[in-house]
CSV table of C-alpha atoms and ligand atoms in Angstrom, one decimal:
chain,number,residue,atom,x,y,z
A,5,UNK,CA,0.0,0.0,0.0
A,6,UNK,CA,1.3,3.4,-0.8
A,7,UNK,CA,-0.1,6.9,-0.1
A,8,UNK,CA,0.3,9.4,-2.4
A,9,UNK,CA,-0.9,13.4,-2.8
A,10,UNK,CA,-3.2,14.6,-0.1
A,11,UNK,CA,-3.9,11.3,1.6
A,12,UNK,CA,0.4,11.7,2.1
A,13,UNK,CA,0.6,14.7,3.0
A,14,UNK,CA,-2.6,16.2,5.0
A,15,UNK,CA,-1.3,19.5,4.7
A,16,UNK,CA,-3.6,22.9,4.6
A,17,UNK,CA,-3.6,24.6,1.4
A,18,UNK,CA,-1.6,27.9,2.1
A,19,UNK,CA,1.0,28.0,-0.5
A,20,UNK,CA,0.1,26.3,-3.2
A,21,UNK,CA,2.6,23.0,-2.4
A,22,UNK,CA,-0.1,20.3,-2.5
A,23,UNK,CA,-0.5,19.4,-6.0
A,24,UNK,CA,2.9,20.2,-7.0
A,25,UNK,CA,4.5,17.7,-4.4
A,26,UNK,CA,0.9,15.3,-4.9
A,27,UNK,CA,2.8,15.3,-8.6
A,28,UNK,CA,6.3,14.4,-7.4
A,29,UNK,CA,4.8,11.7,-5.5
A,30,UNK,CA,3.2,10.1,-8.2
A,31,UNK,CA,6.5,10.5,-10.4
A,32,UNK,CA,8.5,9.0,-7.9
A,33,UNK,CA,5.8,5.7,-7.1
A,34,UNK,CA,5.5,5.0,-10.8
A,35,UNK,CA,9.2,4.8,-11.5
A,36,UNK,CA,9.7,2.6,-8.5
A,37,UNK,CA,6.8,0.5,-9.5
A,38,UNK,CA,8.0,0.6,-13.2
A,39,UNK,CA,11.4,-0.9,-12.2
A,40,UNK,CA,10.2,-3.3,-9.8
A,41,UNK,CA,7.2,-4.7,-12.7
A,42,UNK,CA,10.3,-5.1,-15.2
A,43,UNK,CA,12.5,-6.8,-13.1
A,44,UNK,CA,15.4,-4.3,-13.2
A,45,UNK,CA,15.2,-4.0,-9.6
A,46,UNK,CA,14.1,-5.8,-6.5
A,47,UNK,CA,11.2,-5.7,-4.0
A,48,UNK,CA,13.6,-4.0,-1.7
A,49,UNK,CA,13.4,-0.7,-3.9
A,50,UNK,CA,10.0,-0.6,-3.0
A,51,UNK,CA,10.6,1.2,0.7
A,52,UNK,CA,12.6,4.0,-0.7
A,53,UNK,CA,9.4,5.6,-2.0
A,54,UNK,CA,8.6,6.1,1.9
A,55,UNK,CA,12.2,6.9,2.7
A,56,UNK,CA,12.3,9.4,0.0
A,57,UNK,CA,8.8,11.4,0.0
A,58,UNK,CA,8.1,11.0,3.8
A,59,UNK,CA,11.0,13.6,4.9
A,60,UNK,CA,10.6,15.5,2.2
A,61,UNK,CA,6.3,16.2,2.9
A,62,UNK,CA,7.6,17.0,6.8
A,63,UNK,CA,10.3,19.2,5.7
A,64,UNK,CA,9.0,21.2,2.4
A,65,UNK,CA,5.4,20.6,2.5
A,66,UNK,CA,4.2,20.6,6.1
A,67,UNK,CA,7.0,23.1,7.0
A,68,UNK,CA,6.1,25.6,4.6
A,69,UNK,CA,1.9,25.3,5.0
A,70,UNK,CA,2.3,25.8,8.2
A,71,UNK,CA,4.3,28.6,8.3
A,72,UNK,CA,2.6,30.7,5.8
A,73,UNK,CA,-1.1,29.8,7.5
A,74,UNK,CA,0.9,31.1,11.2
A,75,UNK,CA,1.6,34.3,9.2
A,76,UNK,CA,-1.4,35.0,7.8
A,77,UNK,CA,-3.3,34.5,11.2
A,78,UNK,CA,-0.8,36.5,13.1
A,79,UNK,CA,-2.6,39.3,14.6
A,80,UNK,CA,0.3,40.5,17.0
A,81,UNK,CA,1.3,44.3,14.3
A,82,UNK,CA,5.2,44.6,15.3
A,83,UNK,CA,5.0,40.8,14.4
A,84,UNK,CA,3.1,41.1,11.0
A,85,UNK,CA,5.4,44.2,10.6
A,86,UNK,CA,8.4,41.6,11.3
A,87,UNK,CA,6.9,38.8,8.9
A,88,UNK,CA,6.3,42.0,6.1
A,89,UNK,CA,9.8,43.2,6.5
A,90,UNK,CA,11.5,39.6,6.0
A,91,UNK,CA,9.7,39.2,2.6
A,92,UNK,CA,10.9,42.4,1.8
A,93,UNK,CA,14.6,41.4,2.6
A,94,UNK,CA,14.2,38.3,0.8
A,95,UNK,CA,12.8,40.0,-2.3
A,96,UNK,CA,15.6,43.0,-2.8
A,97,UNK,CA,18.5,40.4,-1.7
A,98,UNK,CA,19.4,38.2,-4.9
A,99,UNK,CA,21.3,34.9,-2.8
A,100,UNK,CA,17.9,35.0,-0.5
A,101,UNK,CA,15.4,35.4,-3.2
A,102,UNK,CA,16.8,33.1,-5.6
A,103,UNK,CA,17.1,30.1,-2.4
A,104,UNK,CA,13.0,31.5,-1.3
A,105,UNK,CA,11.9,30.4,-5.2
A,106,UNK,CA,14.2,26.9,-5.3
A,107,UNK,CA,12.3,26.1,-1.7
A,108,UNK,CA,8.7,26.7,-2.3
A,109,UNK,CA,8.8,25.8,-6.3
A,110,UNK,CA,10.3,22.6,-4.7
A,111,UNK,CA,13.1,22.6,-7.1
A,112,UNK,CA,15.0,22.0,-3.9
A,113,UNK,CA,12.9,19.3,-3.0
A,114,UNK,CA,13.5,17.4,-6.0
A,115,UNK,CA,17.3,17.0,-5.3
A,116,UNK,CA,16.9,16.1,-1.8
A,117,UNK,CA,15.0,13.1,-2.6
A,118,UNK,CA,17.5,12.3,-5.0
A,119,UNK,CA,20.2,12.2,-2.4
A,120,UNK,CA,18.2,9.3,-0.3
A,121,UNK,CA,19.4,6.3,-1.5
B,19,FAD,C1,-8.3,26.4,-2.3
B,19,FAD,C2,-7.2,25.5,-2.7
B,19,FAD,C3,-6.2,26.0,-3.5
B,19,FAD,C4,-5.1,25.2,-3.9
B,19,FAD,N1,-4.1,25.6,-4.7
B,19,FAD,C5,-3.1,24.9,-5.0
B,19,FAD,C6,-2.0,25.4,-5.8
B,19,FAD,O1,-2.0,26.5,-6.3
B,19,FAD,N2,-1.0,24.5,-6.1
B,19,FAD,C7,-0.9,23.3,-5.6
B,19,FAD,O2,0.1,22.6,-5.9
B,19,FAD,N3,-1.9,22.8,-4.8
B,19,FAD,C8,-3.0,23.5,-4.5
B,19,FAD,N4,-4.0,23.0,-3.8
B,19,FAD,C9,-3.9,21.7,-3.3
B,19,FAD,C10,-4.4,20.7,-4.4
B,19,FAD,O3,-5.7,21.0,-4.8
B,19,FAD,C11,-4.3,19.3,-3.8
B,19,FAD,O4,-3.1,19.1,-3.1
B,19,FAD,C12,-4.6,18.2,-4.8
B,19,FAD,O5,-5.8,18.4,-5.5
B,19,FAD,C13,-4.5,16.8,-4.2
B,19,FAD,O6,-4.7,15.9,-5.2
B,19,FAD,P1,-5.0,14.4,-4.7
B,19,FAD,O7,-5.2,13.6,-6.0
B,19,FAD,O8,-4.0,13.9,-3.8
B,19,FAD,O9,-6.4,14.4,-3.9
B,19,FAD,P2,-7.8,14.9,-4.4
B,19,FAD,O10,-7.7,15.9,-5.4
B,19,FAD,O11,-8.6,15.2,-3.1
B,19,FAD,O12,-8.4,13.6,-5.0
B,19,FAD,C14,-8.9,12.5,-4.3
B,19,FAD,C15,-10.0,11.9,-5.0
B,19,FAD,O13,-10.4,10.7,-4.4
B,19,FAD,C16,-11.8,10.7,-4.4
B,19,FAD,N5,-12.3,9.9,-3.3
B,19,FAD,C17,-12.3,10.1,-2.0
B,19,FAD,N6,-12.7,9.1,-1.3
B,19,FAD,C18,-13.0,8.1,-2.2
B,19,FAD,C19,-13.5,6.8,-2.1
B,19,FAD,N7,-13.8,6.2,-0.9
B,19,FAD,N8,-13.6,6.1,-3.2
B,19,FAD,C20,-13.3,6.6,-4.4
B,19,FAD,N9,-12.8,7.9,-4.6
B,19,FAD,C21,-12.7,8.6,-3.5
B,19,FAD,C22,-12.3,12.2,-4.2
B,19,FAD,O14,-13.6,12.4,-4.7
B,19,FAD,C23,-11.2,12.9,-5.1
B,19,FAD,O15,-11.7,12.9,-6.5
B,19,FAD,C24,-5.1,23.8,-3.4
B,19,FAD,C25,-6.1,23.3,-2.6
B,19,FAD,C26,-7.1,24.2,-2.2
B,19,FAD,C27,-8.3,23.6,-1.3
């Protein structure tokens, strides 16, 4: 049995990651199934799907929905003031900006997953 999408992740929808990482998911599973139905690897490959997409939902998906719902219900203003002036950092510094897009187009995500063997 393998969970995939949603039913994986059971994340809230703030950010736009669901589908996108719902997609990676299914990439992954059907590769690994692929191999595995042809022969040109064994069963064992099988529980790297879990070992791959399980950190990376905690640490991409979950990580990231969580933190933008916390912003948007902040209602403390020197901490929505805080929040505002961090975007703003990130937007007008090049190195930050360009490390905000790999994370939450999960770009980054992608070659994590790659490194668990
Ligand atoms: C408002 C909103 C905006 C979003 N915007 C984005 C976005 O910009 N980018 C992004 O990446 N993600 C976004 N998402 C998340 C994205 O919609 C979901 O992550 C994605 O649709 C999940 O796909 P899924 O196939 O895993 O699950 P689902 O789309 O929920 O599909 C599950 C299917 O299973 C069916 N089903 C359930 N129970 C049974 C059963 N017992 N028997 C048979 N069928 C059953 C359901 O009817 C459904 O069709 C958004 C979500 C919301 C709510």
């Amino acid at each position: 049995m393998f969970l995939a999408g949603d039913a994986a992740h059971v994340n809230n929808p703030v950010g736009g990651l669901g589908l996108n990482c719902g997609i990676h998911d299914a990439i992954e599973l059907a590769e690994t199934l692929g191999r595995v139905a042809s022969g040109q690897a064994g069963e064992e490959l099988l529980d790297r799907y879990e070992r791959r997409r399980r950190p990376i939902t905690i640490e991409f998906v979950q990580q990231q929905t969580v933190a933008n719902k916390q912003r948007l219900e902040e209602r403390d203003p020197r901490l929505r003031q805080a929040h505002f002036d961090e975007l703003r950092r990130t937007v007008a510094d090049p190195a930050l900006h360009k490390r905000f897009l790999m994370r939450t187009s999960l770009i980054e995500s992608v070659r994590r997953a790659r490194e668990i063997s």
